[in-house]
Amino acid sequence: MTDQFGRAIRYMRLSITDRCNLRCRYCMPDGAALCRHSDLLTYEELLQVAEAAVGLGITRFKVTGGEPLVRRGCVEFLGRMKSLPGVEQVTLTTNGLLLEPLLPRLAAMGLDGVNISVDAADPAVYAAITGSDRLDAVLRAIRASVGSGIKTKLNCVLLEGCEGQIVPLARLAAGLAVDVRFIEVMPIGAGAASAGVSSEAALDILRAEWPDLHGVEEERGNGPARYYAGARLLGRVGMIDAVSHSFCRGCNRVRLTSTGWLKPCLCYGEGTDLRAVLRRSPEELPAALRRTVWGKPRAHCFKEAAEVTERNMMSGIGG
């Protein structure tokens, strides 16, 4: 399925909850409004959307939240997603706090990958960012995930004042076969008030530690990360820099919120209410998907933050 600009849309980020067991200051600070449980799509409805999407050529899915593992039945749902005819890939994004004991089941079902969010390697800094003192649990989950054989990546947001965390986080790729990706802060939700660090500044910091760091042309997932290798790194370092380096020309994705809002572009509030379609006339679901994909905007407007029309927190969007 292609949009009006000829981009092939094959990937959907599918949120199953807006709840989370952390309160990261750039994503879901205290006071964030949560939706009613009755507003969430049921697992059956989420599978209906996935089946319709597969029929139109979207065959790769990332299950997100909030924190997806706080929703009861998430592991079983992932297994059902994996077994849908035509699905090529199912991956999971998590903060890692609940991950370690679930890894045997996730590996057994053939989960294709897990992205673990961790924004600091220092316990005090981690606690200041997330409101939690459980960094040790996240680090154990990272090691266990790599050991389970599941392809593991780390997502690290580039927050101003946390420049000292960049090298320690990247060092995880020196001892483990894990990709460490640094993400520029996007001007959405609480992130609109958060200053960030650019990918170029982060690369300067990293090259002071690893002077041989160099770009590699490797396909390591479905996303837009630019990857770098070094002789002393087992894994890769990646940059996801939507603000300073637009990658809209090759965008391949749409997003479904936990309440059923299908978003063709992260920074705009416009989209389609698939929950209403599912609960009123589910036979119209494929047509609604086609219309939304076709209308996908040419590009985001992160450099003109006043033009961003998305007003929800990232936890409510499916970050």
Short mmCIF file of C-alpha atoms in Angstrom, two decimals:
data_model
loop_
_atom_site.label_atom_id
_atom_site.label_comp_id
_atom_site.label_asym_id
_atom_site.label_seq_id
_atom_site.Cartn_x
_atom_site.Cartn_y
_atom_site.Cartn_z
CA MET A 1 0.00 0.00 0.00
CA THR A 2 1.36 3.39 -0.96
CA ASP A 3 0.51 6.93 0.02
CA GLN A 4 -0.07 9.87 -2.30
CA PHE A 5 3.67 10.49 -2.51
CA GLY A 6 4.52 6.95 -3.56
CA ARG A 7 5.93 5.81 -0.21
CA ALA A 8 5.32 2.13 0.57
CA ILE A 9 3.68 1.82 4.00
CA ARG A 10 4.53 -1.57 5.46
CA TYR A 11 4.96 -0.90 9.19
CA MET A 12 2.50 -0.07 11.98
CA ARG A 13 3.29 0.98 15.55
CA LEU A 14 0.37 -0.37 17.54
CA SER A 15 -0.21 0.93 21.08
CA ILE A 16 -2.16 -1.26 23.49
CA THR A 17 -2.28 1.04 26.54
CA ASP A 18 -1.59 4.59 27.69
CA ARG A 19 -0.65 3.36 31.19
CA CYS A 20 2.95 3.19 32.35
CA ASN A 21 4.82 2.28 35.53
CA LEU A 22 7.30 5.16 35.02
CA ARG A 23 6.79 8.92 34.92
CA CYS A 24 9.47 10.07 32.50
CA ARG A 25 9.56 13.84 32.48
CA TYR A 26 9.51 14.19 28.66
CA CYS A 27 6.79 11.58 28.07
CA MET A 28 4.34 11.06 30.92
CA PRO A 29 4.94 13.39 33.84
CA ASP A 30 2.72 13.30 36.92
CA GLY A 31 -0.70 14.65 36.15
CA ALA A 32 -1.00 13.17 32.66
CA ALA A 33 -4.62 12.35 31.93
CA LEU A 34 -5.38 8.69 31.28
CA CYS A 35 -8.22 7.39 29.15
CA ARG A 36 -11.03 5.20 30.47
CA HIS A 37 -10.57 1.45 30.09
CA SER A 38 -13.74 1.32 27.99
CA ASP A 39 -12.06 3.66 25.48
CA LEU A 40 -9.19 1.24 24.83
CA LEU A 41 -9.41 -1.09 21.90
CA THR A 42 -9.90 -4.66 23.02
CA TYR A 43 -7.35 -7.23 21.96
CA GLU A 44 -9.91 -8.61 19.51
CA GLU A 45 -10.32 -5.15 17.97
CA LEU A 46 -6.56 -4.68 17.75
CA LEU A 47 -6.29 -8.01 15.95
CA GLN A 48 -9.05 -6.94 13.56
CA VAL A 49 -7.05 -3.85 12.67
CA ALA A 50 -3.89 -5.92 12.22
CA GLU A 51 -5.67 -8.41 9.95
CA ALA A 52 -7.06 -5.61 7.79
CA ALA A 53 -3.65 -3.94 7.66
CA VAL A 54 -1.96 -7.18 6.57
CA GLY A 55 -4.48 -7.49 3.77
CA LEU A 56 -3.32 -4.09 2.52
CA GLY A 57 0.42 -4.80 2.74
CA ILE A 58 1.30 -3.71 6.29
CA THR A 59 3.06 -6.80 7.59
CA ARG A 60 5.40 -5.53 10.31
CA PHE A 61 4.16 -4.42 13.71
CA LYS A 62 5.71 -2.91 16.82
CA VAL A 63 3.60 -3.21 19.97
CA THR A 64 3.98 -0.15 22.20
CA GLY A 65 2.33 1.72 25.09
CA GLY A 66 2.60 3.55 27.44
CA GLU A 67 4.26 0.46 28.83
CA PRO A 68 2.65 -2.48 26.99
CA LEU A 69 3.62 -5.08 29.60
CA VAL A 70 1.41 -3.43 32.25
CA ARG A 71 -1.68 -4.48 30.28
CA ARG A 72 -2.90 -7.88 31.38
CA GLY A 73 -2.64 -10.46 28.61
CA CYS A 74 0.05 -8.62 26.62
CA VAL A 75 2.25 -11.70 26.16
CA GLU A 76 -0.67 -13.78 24.90
CA PHE A 77 -1.64 -10.96 22.56
CA LEU A 78 1.89 -10.85 21.13
CA GLY A 79 1.63 -14.57 20.44
CA ARG A 80 -1.67 -14.10 18.62
CA MET A 81 -0.15 -11.29 16.58
CA LYS A 82 2.75 -13.54 15.61
CA SER A 83 0.36 -16.25 14.44
CA LEU A 84 -1.74 -14.01 12.17
CA PRO A 85 -1.38 -15.16 8.54
CA GLY A 86 0.80 -12.76 6.57
CA VAL A 87 2.48 -11.10 9.56
CA GLU A 88 6.23 -10.96 8.90
CA GLN A 89 7.44 -9.39 12.12
CA VAL A 90 6.26 -8.49 15.61
CA THR A 91 8.50 -6.51 17.96
CA LEU A 92 7.98 -4.90 21.36
CA THR A 93 8.98 -1.60 22.95
CA THR A 94 9.24 -1.63 26.75
CA ASN A 95 10.91 0.19 29.62
CA GLY A 96 12.23 -3.17 30.80
CA LEU A 97 10.93 -3.15 34.37
CA LEU A 98 8.62 -6.15 33.84
CA LEU A 99 10.56 -7.81 31.04
CA GLU A 100 13.07 -10.23 32.57
CA PRO A 101 10.70 -12.95 33.85
CA LEU A 102 8.72 -12.88 30.60
CA LEU A 103 11.68 -13.42 28.28
CA PRO A 104 11.45 -17.24 28.14
CA ARG A 105 7.85 -17.02 26.90
CA LEU A 106 8.66 -14.22 24.46
CA ALA A 107 11.62 -16.12 23.04
CA ALA A 108 9.57 -19.32 22.75
CA MET A 109 6.86 -17.57 20.73
CA GLY A 110 9.47 -16.16 18.36
CA LEU A 111 9.22 -12.46 19.20
CA ASP A 112 11.33 -10.77 16.53
CA GLY A 113 12.85 -8.02 18.63
CA VAL A 114 12.62 -5.89 21.74
CA ASN A 115 13.46 -2.21 22.18
CA ILE A 116 14.24 -1.26 25.77
CA SER A 117 14.03 2.38 26.81
CA VAL A 118 16.83 3.54 29.12
CA ASP A 119 17.86 7.19 29.25
CA ALA A 120 20.68 7.05 31.79
CA ALA A 121 23.34 4.65 33.04
CA ASP A 122 23.67 6.39 36.41
CA PRO A 123 21.02 5.35 38.97
CA ALA A 124 20.51 8.86 40.35
CA VAL A 125 20.11 10.42 36.90
CA TYR A 126 17.79 7.59 35.85
CA ALA A 127 15.64 8.18 38.92
CA ALA A 128 15.49 11.93 38.25
CA ILE A 129 14.30 11.30 34.67
CA THR A 130 11.86 8.44 35.31
CA GLY A 131 10.77 8.76 38.93
CA SER A 132 12.01 5.22 39.59
CA ASP A 133 15.10 3.85 41.35
CA ARG A 134 14.96 0.51 39.50
CA LEU A 135 17.70 0.97 36.93
CA ASP A 136 19.22 -2.30 38.14
CA ALA A 137 16.12 -4.19 36.96
CA VAL A 138 16.38 -2.59 33.53
CA LEU A 139 20.07 -3.46 33.18
CA ARG A 140 19.35 -7.07 34.18
CA ALA A 141 16.57 -7.21 31.59
CA ILE A 142 18.92 -5.90 28.90
CA ARG A 143 21.48 -8.60 29.60
CA ALA A 144 18.81 -11.29 29.84
CA SER A 145 17.19 -10.16 26.60
CA VAL A 146 20.48 -10.40 24.71
CA GLY A 147 21.10 -13.79 26.33
CA SER A 148 17.67 -15.04 25.26
CA GLY A 149 18.58 -14.61 21.61
CA ILE A 150 15.93 -11.95 20.97
CA LYS A 151 17.29 -9.08 18.87
CA THR A 152 17.72 -6.28 21.40
CA LYS A 153 17.99 -2.53 20.93
CA LEU A 154 18.17 0.30 23.45
CA ASN A 155 16.36 3.61 23.04
CA CYS A 156 18.00 6.57 24.80
CA VAL A 157 16.48 10.06 24.61
CA LEU A 158 19.02 12.89 24.27
CA LEU A 159 18.02 15.17 27.16
CA GLU A 160 19.78 18.43 27.91
CA GLY A 161 21.87 18.13 31.04
CA CYS A 162 22.36 14.40 30.52
CA GLU A 163 25.28 14.64 28.10
CA GLY A 164 27.38 12.76 30.65
CA GLN A 165 25.16 9.70 30.14
CA ILE A 166 25.85 9.33 26.40
CA VAL A 167 29.19 7.49 26.62
CA PRO A 168 28.18 5.23 29.56
CA LEU A 169 25.05 4.17 27.68
CA ALA A 170 26.99 3.56 24.48
CA ARG A 171 29.43 1.40 26.44
CA LEU A 172 26.65 -1.17 26.72
CA ALA A 173 27.32 -1.86 23.03
CA ALA A 174 30.96 -2.58 23.88
CA GLY A 175 30.15 -5.51 26.15
CA LEU A 176 26.91 -6.74 24.60
CA ALA A 177 25.64 -7.44 21.09
CA VAL A 178 23.07 -4.68 21.42
CA ASP A 179 22.32 -1.56 19.36
CA VAL A 180 22.22 1.65 21.41
CA ARG A 181 20.13 4.32 19.66
CA PHE A 182 20.06 7.97 20.72
CA ILE A 183 16.81 9.83 19.99
CA GLU A 184 16.40 13.58 19.68
CA VAL A 185 13.63 15.06 21.84
CA MET A 186 10.55 15.71 19.71
CA PRO A 187 8.36 18.78 20.37
CA ILE A 188 5.27 16.76 21.29
CA GLY A 189 3.44 16.63 24.62
CA ALA A 190 5.75 17.22 27.56
CA GLY A 191 8.65 17.01 25.11
CA ALA A 192 7.67 20.42 23.74
CA ALA A 193 8.98 21.99 26.95
CA SER A 194 12.10 19.81 27.13
CA ALA A 195 15.37 20.98 25.67
CA GLY A 196 17.40 18.29 24.02
CA VAL A 197 20.81 17.49 22.57
CA SER A 198 21.31 17.25 18.81
CA SER A 199 22.57 14.07 17.19
CA GLU A 200 25.64 15.93 15.91
CA ALA A 201 26.56 17.03 19.44
CA ALA A 202 26.05 13.46 20.65
CA LEU A 203 28.29 12.13 17.87
CA ASP A 204 31.02 14.57 18.86
CA ILE A 205 30.87 13.23 22.42
CA LEU A 206 30.94 9.62 21.21
CA ARG A 207 33.85 10.18 18.83
CA ALA A 208 35.93 11.59 21.65
CA GLU A 209 35.65 8.12 23.21
CA TRP A 210 35.68 6.07 20.00
CA PRO A 211 37.60 8.05 17.33
CA ASP A 212 37.06 5.34 14.71
CA LEU A 213 33.27 5.57 14.91
CA HIS A 214 32.01 5.53 11.31
CA GLY A 215 28.70 5.29 9.52
CA VAL A 216 27.58 1.91 8.17
CA GLU A 217 24.97 1.15 5.53
CA GLU A 218 23.13 -1.66 7.26
CA GLU A 219 19.44 -2.48 7.55
CA ARG A 220 18.99 -3.22 11.23
CA GLY A 221 15.25 -2.74 11.59
CA ASN A 222 12.22 -0.94 10.20
CA GLY A 223 13.07 2.52 11.44
CA PRO A 224 15.08 5.53 10.33
CA ALA A 225 18.11 5.17 12.61
CA ARG A 226 21.54 5.98 11.14
CA TYR A 227 24.03 3.47 12.49
CA TYR A 228 27.72 3.73 13.38
CA ALA A 229 30.33 1.06 14.10
CA GLY A 230 33.64 1.03 15.95
CA ALA A 231 36.33 -1.59 16.39
CA ARG A 232 35.72 -1.74 20.15
CA LEU A 233 31.94 -2.05 19.87
CA LEU A 234 30.15 -5.40 19.57
CA GLY A 235 26.89 -3.67 18.75
CA ARG A 236 26.08 -0.50 16.86
CA VAL A 237 25.39 3.06 17.92
CA GLY A 238 22.41 4.65 16.20
CA MET A 239 20.97 8.14 15.81
CA ILE A 240 17.25 8.80 15.41
CA ASP A 241 17.27 12.47 14.65
CA ALA A 242 13.90 13.46 13.26
CA VAL A 243 14.31 17.07 14.37
CA SER A 244 17.68 17.87 12.82
CA HIS A 245 17.64 15.36 9.94
CA SER A 246 14.19 14.78 8.48
CA PHE A 247 13.70 11.25 7.15
CA CYS A 248 10.14 11.81 5.94
CA ARG A 249 10.97 11.02 2.32
CA GLY A 250 11.44 7.37 3.23
CA CYS A 251 8.82 7.11 5.99
CA ASN A 252 7.19 3.68 5.94
CA ARG A 253 4.84 3.78 8.94
CA VAL A 254 1.56 4.68 10.53
CA ARG A 255 0.61 4.65 14.22
CA LEU A 256 -2.45 3.32 15.99
CA THR A 257 -3.16 4.69 19.46
CA SER A 258 -4.57 2.50 22.21
CA THR A 259 -7.94 4.19 21.71
CA GLY A 260 -8.00 3.40 18.00
CA TRP A 261 -6.87 6.69 16.45
CA LEU A 262 -4.88 5.94 13.31
CA LYS A 263 -2.17 8.57 12.84
CA PRO A 264 -0.41 8.87 9.49
CA CYS A 265 2.20 11.29 10.93
CA LEU A 266 3.46 11.64 14.49
CA CYS A 267 3.45 15.42 14.71
CA TYR A 268 -0.09 16.10 13.47
CA GLY A 269 -3.29 15.42 15.37
CA GLU A 270 -5.20 14.50 12.23
CA GLY A 271 -6.11 10.87 11.59
CA THR A 272 -9.00 8.42 11.56
CA ASP A 273 -11.07 7.06 14.44
CA LEU A 274 -10.86 3.32 13.78
CA ARG A 275 -12.57 2.56 17.08
CA ALA A 276 -15.71 4.19 15.75
CA VAL A 277 -15.39 2.22 12.51
CA LEU A 278 -14.86 -1.07 14.36
CA ARG A 279 -17.82 -0.55 16.65
CA ARG A 280 -20.17 0.82 13.99
CA SER A 281 -19.34 -0.78 10.64
CA PRO A 282 -16.24 -3.00 10.75
CA GLU A 283 -16.62 -3.92 7.10
CA GLU A 284 -15.44 -0.37 6.33
CA LEU A 285 -12.12 -0.91 8.09
CA PRO A 286 -9.97 -1.62 4.98
CA ALA A 287 -11.31 1.47 3.22
CA ALA A 288 -10.62 3.63 6.29
CA LEU A 289 -7.05 2.33 6.42
CA ARG A 290 -6.53 3.06 2.71
CA ARG A 291 -7.86 6.62 3.02
CA THR A 292 -5.67 7.40 6.01
CA VAL A 293 -2.53 6.02 4.40
CA TRP A 294 -3.23 7.84 1.15
CA GLY A 295 -3.59 11.13 3.03
CA LYS A 296 -0.27 10.81 4.89
CA PRO A 297 1.44 14.25 4.91
CA ARG A 298 4.60 14.79 2.90
CA ALA A 299 6.64 15.70 5.99
CA HIS A 300 6.52 16.61 9.67
CA CYS A 301 7.05 20.16 10.93
CA PHE A 302 9.25 19.63 13.99
CA LYS A 303 11.48 22.58 13.09
CA GLU A 304 8.39 24.82 13.20
CA ALA A 305 7.06 23.62 16.55
CA ALA A 306 4.15 26.08 16.48
CA GLU A 307 2.74 24.12 13.52
CA VAL A 308 2.65 20.81 15.43
CA THR A 309 -1.03 19.99 15.93
CA GLU A 310 -0.65 16.87 18.08
CA ARG A 311 -1.60 17.80 21.65
CA ASN A 312 -1.51 14.41 23.38
CA MET A 313 1.28 13.09 25.58
CA MET A 314 3.58 10.58 23.90
CA SER A 315 2.21 7.87 26.20
CA GLY A 316 -1.23 8.46 24.72
CA ILE A 317 0.08 8.40 21.15
CA GLY A 318 2.19 5.28 21.36
CA GLY A 319 5.72 6.61 21.55
#
